[in-house]
Coordinates of C-alpha atoms in Angstrom, one line a residue:
M1 CA 104.2 28.6 51.2
K2 CA 104.7 25.0 52.3
K3 CA 106.1 21.8 50.1
L4 CA 104.3 18.7 49.9
A5 CA 106.8 17.0 52.3
I6 CA 108.2 13.6 51.7
I7 CA 108.6 11.9 55.0
S8 CA 111.9 11.0 56.4
T9 CA 112.0 7.4 57.3
F10 CA 114.4 7.4 59.6
A11 CA 113.2 10.8 61.4
L12 CA 110.0 8.9 62.1
G13 CA 111.6 5.7 63.2
L14 CA 113.2 7.6 65.9
A15 CA 110.0 8.9 66.9
F16 CA 108.4 5.8 67.8
T17 CA 111.1 3.3 69.3
S18 CA 108.5 2.6 72.1
C19 CA 106.9 0.9 69.0
D20 CA 108.7 -1.4 67.7
S21 CA 112.4 -2.5 68.6
Y22 CA 113.3 -2.3 64.7
L23 CA 114.1 1.6 64.9
D24 CA 116.5 1.0 67.6
I25 CA 119.2 1.1 65.0
N26 CA 121.6 3.9 64.0
Q27 CA 121.3 3.4 60.3
D28 CA 119.0 4.8 57.7
P29 CA 115.8 2.4 57.0
N30 CA 116.0 3.2 53.5
S31 CA 120.1 2.0 53.1
P32 CA 121.1 -0.5 55.7
A33 CA 124.2 -2.5 55.9
E34 CA 123.8 -5.8 53.8
S35 CA 124.6 -7.2 56.7
N36 CA 121.7 -5.9 58.9
M37 CA 119.0 -6.2 56.2
T38 CA 116.4 -7.6 57.3
T39 CA 112.6 -8.2 56.6
S40 CA 111.6 -6.6 60.2
I41 CA 114.3 -3.5 59.1
M42 CA 112.6 -2.7 55.8
L43 CA 109.0 -3.4 56.4
P44 CA 108.4 -0.9 58.6
A45 CA 110.4 1.4 56.7
A46 CA 108.5 1.2 52.9
E47 CA 105.5 1.3 55.1
L48 CA 106.2 4.7 56.7
N49 CA 106.9 6.4 53.0
L50 CA 103.9 4.8 51.7
A51 CA 102.0 6.6 54.7
G52 CA 103.9 9.5 53.2
S53 CA 102.8 9.4 50.0
Y54 CA 99.2 7.9 49.7
G55 CA 98.2 9.5 53.0
N56 CA 98.9 13.2 52.1
F57 CA 99.7 14.0 48.5
M58 CA 97.3 11.5 47.0
R59 CA 94.7 12.6 49.8
I60 CA 95.1 16.3 48.8
T61 CA 95.1 16.2 45.2
G62 CA 92.2 13.1 45.0
G63 CA 90.2 15.8 47.8
Y64 CA 90.7 18.2 45.0
Y65 CA 89.6 16.6 42.0
A66 CA 86.8 14.4 43.3
Q67 CA 85.3 18.0 44.7
H68 CA 85.9 17.1 48.6
Y69 CA 88.2 19.9 48.6
A70 CA 88.5 23.6 47.5
Q71 CA 91.4 26.1 47.8
T72 CA 91.3 28.9 49.9
F73 CA 90.5 32.5 48.3
G74 CA 93.9 34.2 49.3
T75 CA 96.2 31.2 48.5
S76 CA 97.3 29.4 46.0
N77 CA 99.5 26.1 47.0
Y78 CA 97.0 23.9 45.8
L79 CA 94.9 25.9 43.3
D80 CA 96.0 24.0 40.1
F81 CA 94.1 21.0 41.7
S82 CA 91.3 22.9 42.5
Q83 CA 91.1 23.6 39.0
F84 CA 91.4 20.3 37.7
K85 CA 95.3 20.5 37.0
M86 CA 98.5 18.2 37.2
S87 CA 102.0 18.9 35.9
A88 CA 104.6 16.5 35.1
T89 CA 106.6 18.1 37.9
R90 CA 104.2 18.3 40.2
S91 CA 103.8 14.7 41.1
S92 CA 107.3 13.4 40.6
G93 CA 108.4 13.8 43.9
T94 CA 105.6 11.6 45.2
Y95 CA 106.3 9.0 42.2
T96 CA 109.9 9.0 43.2
Q97 CA 109.0 8.3 46.6
L98 CA 106.7 5.5 45.9
N99 CA 109.2 4.3 43.5
S100 CA 112.6 4.3 45.2
R101 CA 111.4 3.9 48.8
V102 CA 108.4 1.9 48.8
L103 CA 108.5 0.0 45.5
K104 CA 112.2 -0.8 45.5
N105 CA 112.2 -2.0 49.2
L106 CA 109.2 -4.0 49.0
E107 CA 110.9 -6.0 46.3
T108 CA 113.9 -5.9 48.3
I109 CA 111.7 -7.8 51.3
R110 CA 110.1 -10.1 48.8
S111 CA 113.5 -11.4 47.8
L112 CA 114.5 -11.8 51.1
A113 CA 111.7 -13.3 52.8
K114 CA 111.6 -15.9 49.2
A115 CA 114.8 -16.9 50.1
N116 CA 114.3 -17.4 54.1
E117 CA 111.5 -18.8 53.3
E118 CA 109.7 -16.3 55.6
W119 CA 105.8 -16.7 53.6
G120 CA 104.1 -14.1 55.9
S121 CA 106.3 -11.8 55.3
Y122 CA 106.2 -12.4 51.6
L123 CA 102.8 -12.3 51.2
A124 CA 102.5 -8.9 53.6
A125 CA 105.4 -7.0 50.9
T126 CA 103.6 -8.9 47.7
T127 CA 100.5 -7.0 48.9
L128 CA 101.9 -3.3 49.5
R129 CA 103.3 -3.6 46.4
A130 CA 100.1 -4.5 44.9
F131 CA 98.2 -1.7 46.5
T132 CA 101.3 1.0 45.5
Y133 CA 101.3 -0.2 41.9
Q134 CA 97.2 -0.1 41.4
A135 CA 97.8 3.6 42.9
L136 CA 100.2 4.5 40.9
V137 CA 98.3 2.8 37.6
D138 CA 95.3 4.8 39.0
C139 CA 96.5 7.9 38.3
Y140 CA 99.6 7.6 35.6
G141 CA 97.9 4.5 33.3
E142 CA 100.9 3.3 32.3
L143 CA 104.7 3.2 34.2
P144 CA 107.5 0.6 34.3
F145 CA 106.8 -2.2 36.2
S146 CA 108.6 -5.3 34.1
E147 CA 111.2 -3.6 33.9
A148 CA 111.4 -1.2 36.5
F149 CA 114.2 -2.7 38.7
D150 CA 116.5 -4.5 36.1
V151 CA 119.8 -3.0 36.6
S152 CA 120.6 -3.5 33.1
K153 CA 117.8 -1.5 31.5
S154 CA 118.6 2.1 32.0
S155 CA 115.0 3.0 30.1
P156 CA 112.3 0.9 31.7
K157 CA 109.6 0.2 29.2
Y158 CA 106.5 1.5 30.6
D159 CA 104.0 -1.5 30.0
D160 CA 100.0 -0.7 30.2
G161 CA 97.9 0.1 32.9
A162 CA 95.8 -3.8 32.0
D163 CA 99.3 -6.0 31.9
I164 CA 100.6 -4.7 35.3
Y165 CA 96.8 -5.1 37.2
A166 CA 97.5 -8.7 35.6
G167 CA 100.7 -9.1 36.5
I168 CA 100.1 -8.2 40.4
L169 CA 97.3 -10.3 40.6
A170 CA 99.4 -12.8 39.4
E171 CA 101.4 -12.1 42.3
L172 CA 99.1 -11.7 45.0
D173 CA 97.2 -15.5 43.7
E174 CA 101.2 -16.7 44.2
A175 CA 101.7 -15.1 47.8
L176 CA 98.4 -16.4 48.8
E177 CA 99.2 -19.8 47.8
K178 CA 102.4 -19.9 49.9
A179 CA 101.7 -18.2 53.3
Q180 CA 99.3 -20.1 55.8
A181 CA 97.3 -18.2 58.2
A182 CA 99.7 -19.0 61.4
D183 CA 102.8 -17.5 59.9
Q184 CA 104.8 -15.0 61.2
V185 CA 105.2 -11.8 59.7
A186 CA 108.1 -9.6 59.6
T187 CA 107.7 -6.5 61.9
N188 CA 105.0 -3.9 60.5
F189 CA 102.9 -0.8 61.3
L190 CA 99.3 -2.0 59.5
F191 CA 98.6 -5.4 61.5
P192 CA 101.6 -5.3 64.6
G193 CA 102.3 -8.3 66.4
K194 CA 99.6 -10.2 64.4
N195 CA 100.7 -13.2 62.2
A196 CA 99.9 -14.1 58.0
A197 CA 95.8 -14.1 58.5
S198 CA 95.4 -10.7 58.9
W199 CA 97.6 -10.2 55.8
I200 CA 95.6 -12.6 54.4
Q201 CA 92.2 -10.7 54.6
F202 CA 94.1 -7.5 53.4
A203 CA 95.4 -9.3 50.2
N204 CA 92.0 -10.9 49.5
A205 CA 90.7 -7.2 49.8
V206 CA 93.1 -5.9 47.4
K207 CA 92.2 -8.3 44.8
L208 CA 88.4 -7.1 44.9
K209 CA 89.1 -3.8 44.8
I210 CA 91.6 -4.3 41.7
M211 CA 88.8 -7.1 39.7
M212 CA 86.3 -4.4 40.5
R213 CA 88.4 -1.8 38.5
E214 CA 88.6 -3.7 35.7
I215 CA 85.2 -5.2 35.6
D216 CA 84.0 -2.8 33.2
V217 CA 87.0 -4.0 30.6
K218 CA 87.7 -7.3 31.4
N219 CA 84.7 -9.8 32.0
D220 CA 86.6 -13.1 32.9
V221 CA 87.4 -11.0 36.7
V222 CA 83.3 -11.9 37.5
A223 CA 84.2 -15.3 38.3
A224 CA 86.6 -14.7 40.6
I225 CA 85.2 -11.9 42.3
G226 CA 81.8 -14.0 42.8
K227 CA 84.7 -16.8 44.6
L228 CA 86.0 -13.7 46.6
V229 CA 82.7 -12.6 47.6
T230 CA 81.2 -16.0 48.8
D231 CA 84.7 -17.0 50.9
D232 CA 84.0 -14.1 53.0
N233 CA 87.6 -13.8 54.1
F234 CA 87.8 -10.0 54.4
P235 CA 89.3 -7.5 56.7
E236 CA 86.4 -7.1 59.6
E237 CA 87.7 -3.7 60.3
D238 CA 89.4 -0.9 58.9
V239 CA 92.9 -1.0 57.3
A240 CA 95.0 2.0 58.2
Y241 CA 97.9 3.2 59.8
A242 CA 96.4 4.0 62.9
G243 CA 98.2 4.0 66.8
C244 CA 101.4 4.6 65.6
W245 CA 101.2 8.7 65.4
K246 CA 102.6 11.1 67.9
D247 CA 102.2 14.3 68.8
E248 CA 105.8 15.6 67.6
A249 CA 107.3 16.9 64.5
G250 CA 108.0 14.1 62.7
A251 CA 106.1 11.8 63.7
M252 CA 102.7 12.8 63.1
S253 CA 100.1 11.8 60.3
P254 CA 101.6 12.8 57.3
Y255 CA 98.5 14.8 56.2
F256 CA 98.1 16.7 59.2
A257 CA 102.2 17.9 59.3
E258 CA 101.5 18.8 56.1
E259 CA 98.1 20.9 56.1
F260 CA 97.5 22.1 59.8
S261 CA 100.5 21.5 62.3
P262 CA 102.7 24.8 62.5
A263 CA 106.1 22.2 62.9
W264 CA 106.7 22.9 59.5
G265 CA 107.0 26.5 60.3
S266 CA 103.7 27.3 58.6
T267 CA 99.8 27.9 59.4
Q268 CA 98.9 28.8 56.2
I269 CA 95.5 27.6 55.1
N270 CA 94.9 26.1 52.1
V271 CA 92.3 23.5 52.1
V272 CA 88.8 24.1 53.1
A273 CA 85.4 22.1 52.4
N274 CA 83.8 22.6 48.7
V275 CA 80.5 23.5 48.3
A276 CA 79.8 19.9 46.5
I277 CA 80.3 18.1 49.3
I278 CA 79.0 20.6 52.0
G279 CA 75.8 21.0 49.6
T280 CA 75.2 17.1 49.4
M281 CA 75.4 16.4 53.0
L282 CA 73.6 19.5 54.4
Q283 CA 70.6 20.2 52.5
K284 CA 68.4 23.0 52.9
D285 CA 65.3 24.0 51.1
D286 CA 64.4 27.2 48.7
E287 CA 63.7 29.3 52.0
G288 CA 67.3 28.1 53.9
N289 CA 65.7 25.8 56.4
V290 CA 68.2 22.6 56.6
T291 CA 66.4 19.5 55.5
Y292 CA 68.8 16.9 55.5
E293 CA 71.9 16.8 58.2
D294 CA 74.6 14.1 57.4
P295 CA 75.5 12.7 60.7
R296 CA 79.2 12.3 59.6
L297 CA 79.5 16.3 58.5
P298 CA 80.9 17.1 62.0
A299 CA 83.2 13.9 61.8
F300 CA 84.7 14.8 58.6
F301 CA 84.4 19.2 58.6
E302 CA 84.6 21.5 61.2
K303 CA 82.4 24.5 61.4
N304 CA 83.6 27.8 60.8
S305 CA 84.4 30.9 62.9
S306 CA 80.4 31.0 63.0
G307 CA 79.6 28.2 64.0
N308 CA 77.9 27.3 60.0
Y309 CA 79.2 24.7 57.2
T310 CA 80.1 26.6 54.2
G311 CA 82.1 25.4 51.2
S312 CA 84.1 26.9 48.8
I313 CA 83.8 26.8 44.9
S314 CA 86.7 25.1 42.5
G315 CA 89.3 27.2 40.7
S316 CA 89.4 30.5 42.3
N317 CA 91.6 31.8 44.9
F318 CA 90.0 35.6 44.4
S319 CA 88.2 37.6 46.5
T320 CA 87.2 41.4 46.6
S321 CA 86.8 41.6 50.0
D322 CA 87.9 39.9 53.4
N323 CA 83.8 38.1 53.3
Y324 CA 85.1 35.1 52.6
K325 CA 88.8 34.4 54.1
S326 CA 90.0 31.8 55.4
T327 CA 87.9 31.8 59.2
Y328 CA 84.6 31.6 56.5
W329 CA 85.3 28.4 55.4
C330 CA 84.8 24.7 56.9
R331 CA 88.2 23.1 57.1
P332 CA 88.4 19.5 57.1
V333 CA 88.5 17.3 60.7
A334 CA 92.2 16.5 61.3
S335 CA 94.5 15.5 63.7
Y336 CA 98.2 14.2 64.7
D337 CA 96.7 10.5 65.4
M338 CA 94.2 10.5 62.6
P339 CA 94.2 6.9 60.5
V340 CA 96.0 6.8 57.0
Y341 CA 93.1 4.3 55.5
L342 CA 94.1 1.6 52.9
I343 CA 90.9 0.4 53.1
T344 CA 88.0 0.6 55.0
R345 CA 85.1 -2.2 55.6
S346 CA 82.8 0.4 54.0
E347 CA 84.5 0.3 50.6
I348 CA 84.3 -3.7 50.6
E349 CA 80.6 -3.7 51.7
F350 CA 79.7 -1.5 48.6
F351 CA 82.5 -3.3 46.2
I352 CA 80.1 -6.3 47.6
A353 CA 77.0 -4.3 46.8
E354 CA 78.2 -3.4 43.2
Y355 CA 78.7 -7.5 42.7
Y356 CA 75.4 -8.0 43.0
A357 CA 73.8 -5.5 41.7
R358 CA 75.5 -6.8 38.7
Q359 CA 73.9 -9.7 38.8
N360 CA 70.9 -8.0 39.7
N361 CA 70.5 -9.7 43.2
A362 CA 69.0 -6.3 44.2
A363 CA 68.5 -8.0 47.9
Q364 CA 71.8 -9.0 48.2
A365 CA 72.5 -5.4 46.6
Q366 CA 70.9 -3.7 49.2
A367 CA 72.0 -5.2 52.4
H368 CA 75.8 -4.5 51.1
Y369 CA 74.8 -1.2 50.6
N370 CA 73.4 -0.5 53.4
A371 CA 75.8 -2.6 55.3
A372 CA 78.4 0.4 53.3
I373 CA 76.8 2.9 55.0
E374 CA 76.8 1.7 58.5
A375 CA 80.3 0.7 58.2
S376 CA 81.1 4.3 57.0
C377 CA 79.2 5.4 60.1
A378 CA 80.8 3.1 62.6
S379 CA 84.2 4.4 61.0
A380 CA 83.1 7.9 61.8
G381 CA 82.4 7.3 65.3
V382 CA 78.7 8.5 64.7
S383 CA 75.2 6.9 64.7
G384 CA 72.4 8.4 62.5
A385 CA 73.2 5.3 59.4
E386 CA 69.4 4.8 59.3
E387 CA 69.2 8.5 58.1
V388 CA 71.7 8.2 55.7
I389 CA 70.2 5.0 54.4
A390 CA 66.8 6.9 54.3
K391 CA 67.9 10.0 52.0
F392 CA 70.3 7.8 49.8
P393 CA 67.7 5.0 50.0
Y394 CA 69.3 1.7 47.6
N395 CA 67.5 1.8 44.3
Q396 CA 68.8 -1.0 41.7
G397 CA 67.6 0.9 38.2
S398 CA 70.2 2.9 39.2
W399 CA 72.9 1.3 41.2
K400 CA 75.6 3.3 39.4
Q401 CA 74.3 6.5 40.6
T402 CA 73.0 5.6 43.9
I403 CA 76.4 3.7 45.2
G404 CA 78.5 5.8 43.0
I405 CA 77.5 9.2 45.2
S406 CA 76.7 7.3 48.7
K407 CA 80.6 5.8 48.5
W408 CA 81.9 9.7 47.4
I409 CA 80.1 10.7 50.4
A410 CA 81.7 7.9 52.7
L411 CA 85.6 8.6 51.5
A412 CA 85.4 12.6 51.6
G413 CA 86.2 11.5 55.6
T414 CA 88.4 8.6 54.7
N415 CA 90.2 8.4 51.4
N416 CA 89.7 11.1 48.8
Y417 CA 91.8 9.5 46.4
E418 CA 89.5 6.5 45.9
A419 CA 86.9 9.2 45.7
W420 CA 88.2 10.4 42.5
C421 CA 88.7 7.0 41.2
E422 CA 85.4 5.2 41.4
A423 CA 83.6 8.9 40.5
R424 CA 86.0 8.0 37.1
R425 CA 85.1 4.3 37.0
L426 CA 81.3 4.9 37.8
N427 CA 80.7 8.2 36.3
Y428 CA 78.6 9.4 39.3
P429 CA 78.7 12.1 41.0
A430 CA 77.7 13.2 37.5
F431 CA 78.0 16.9 36.6
G432 CA 75.1 18.9 36.9
N433 CA 73.7 21.8 34.9
V434 CA 75.4 24.5 37.1
S435 CA 79.1 25.7 36.9
G436 CA 81.8 27.1 39.6
S437 CA 81.5 30.8 37.8
Q438 CA 77.5 30.7 38.2
M439 CA 78.1 30.2 42.1
Y440 CA 80.6 32.3 41.7
N441 CA 82.0 34.9 39.7
Q442 CA 85.5 36.6 41.3
R443 CA 84.4 39.7 40.8
D444 CA 81.6 40.4 43.4
D445 CA 81.1 38.5 46.8
S446 CA 77.3 38.8 46.2
S447 CA 77.4 36.3 43.5
Y448 CA 78.6 33.7 46.1
K449 CA 75.6 31.7 45.7
P450 CA 76.1 28.3 47.3
E451 CA 72.1 27.9 47.1
L452 CA 72.4 26.9 43.3
Y453 CA 74.5 23.7 43.4
V454 CA 72.7 20.4 43.1
P455 CA 73.3 17.9 45.6
G456 CA 75.1 14.7 44.2
T457 CA 76.8 16.7 41.4
L458 CA 80.3 18.0 40.2
Y459 CA 80.4 21.0 38.6
T460 CA 83.3 23.0 36.4
P461 CA 85.5 24.8 38.3
I462 CA 85.4 28.3 37.9
L463 CA 88.8 28.2 35.9
V464 CA 89.3 25.0 34.3
E465 CA 92.6 22.7 32.9
D466 CA 92.2 24.4 29.2
K467 CA 93.0 20.7 27.8
L468 CA 90.1 19.5 29.8
G469 CA 86.8 22.1 29.0
P470 CA 83.4 21.4 31.1
N471 CA 81.7 18.9 32.5
K472 CA 84.6 16.7 32.4
I473 CA 86.8 15.4 35.1
L474 CA 90.3 15.0 34.6
E475 CA 91.1 11.1 34.0
R476 CA 95.2 11.1 34.6
W477 CA 98.4 12.7 35.4
P478 CA 101.0 13.5 33.1
Y479 CA 104.0 11.0 33.5
A480 CA 106.1 11.8 35.9
D481 CA 109.2 14.4 35.1
S482 CA 111.2 12.3 37.7
S483 CA 111.0 8.9 35.3
A484 CA 110.0 10.6 32.0
S485 CA 112.1 12.9 31.3
R486 CA 115.1 10.4 31.9
N487 CA 113.7 7.4 30.4
G488 CA 113.7 7.1 26.5
S489 CA 111.1 4.6 26.5
S490 CA 108.7 7.1 27.8
P491 CA 105.3 7.4 25.9
E492 CA 103.7 10.2 24.8
F493 CA 100.8 11.6 27.1
P494 CA 97.7 11.0 26.0
G495 CA 96.3 13.9 27.3
Y496 CA 94.1 14.8 30.4
T497 CA 90.6 13.3 28.7
T498 CA 91.9 10.0 27.9
P499 CA 90.8 7.6 30.5
V500 CA 93.3 5.0 32.2
F501 CA 92.6 1.5 31.0
W502 CA 89.8 0.7 33.2
G503 CA 87.5 3.6 32.4
K504 CA 87.7 3.6 28.6

């Protein structure tokens, strides 16, 4: 059975010597000698560890919680995720990697850059720090922030998520004030060879996402969002780690290496398509005739061995025969060089559409909604955005549902973790009236009835976390055991159904 791998930055570095001169060292970038410690040594190391966790564990878990993915019958690696579960130990490795190998290194980079007045590098490290902290708040709710790297604090306090959001926004504003577009930036994988202008745009996109997440609980962000939208200085393309992966063990895109490559000694199939996303992107009438096929479907999922698109059911890995083994289900499209998306142009446009929808400016909301779908199709490398828009037209009267479902579909092929976050925030897709056990009862293969699924909805898994119950999405993860078990300041876990601060 595979374990979710923690990327060795040094091993990856050796594979990338042709990409960046920083890797031409005989020193672990995570622990460089003090005399060698520079922003150009440390930034790529922090980036690869971020890509290794956010682009792998968080993508996989998000895919299950958003019901883009289901567990293959007959295997059990991620069956708990399929049942909307998360334990305190399951995420500990990822938490440790993001905390120790990303945030800690980024804080050192910020200190070095500030001391040397490298304001482009300072902005880059600050932006990635804000991005990482937001990702952690969005799954844990609370975590150490203000005292996180205070060596005098053996048990740093857990800060409220709202306070962390305020802190990272203040840090972004301070870094943006210092940086100029022409400033040089330390060696990095995200925008190689580019100056701070690209990082300014990315920082603005991170600010937009942060403030849109908290808009329902913090009304005073509306004016700041409006200024960002008016200034319109966002990335013109998807922000992703792309073009830096190789078809070699230790150098592949992390999600592919974990789930699709035999390089780690396993060919077990775990992740397959969920009936929810397949049933939304491929719709049929009562006679089984296709009435709508999303043009992005072949870019997001492969056909099964029979040349069909099929989705499995969340919550079970049992089957009474060989009918529904791994070859029956669709698999996500993946390759050794697949990008690790941090934020896409489509997401930015959806956020702007939502801003205008909240202002009751239907014309601008529709324009940016359509642009979001067009950007999603462009990322997928397909035409046919007009077909998608016609199937899922913008509706100002139900803008949350319209944007929520369309964003959920768009993120299925790029960033499943963000789809889980947005489903919790917008409450769409909502739960329908059909449960997983109605579509498959575990005892009789003839009970598999995907035609019962209602497009654009979620459903209760066949077996679901008992503390969660039916028709509820997992709202948060238990505090990581690698942090909470040795921290006397760790709060009591508030429960799986308690939203993080922006979902209350």
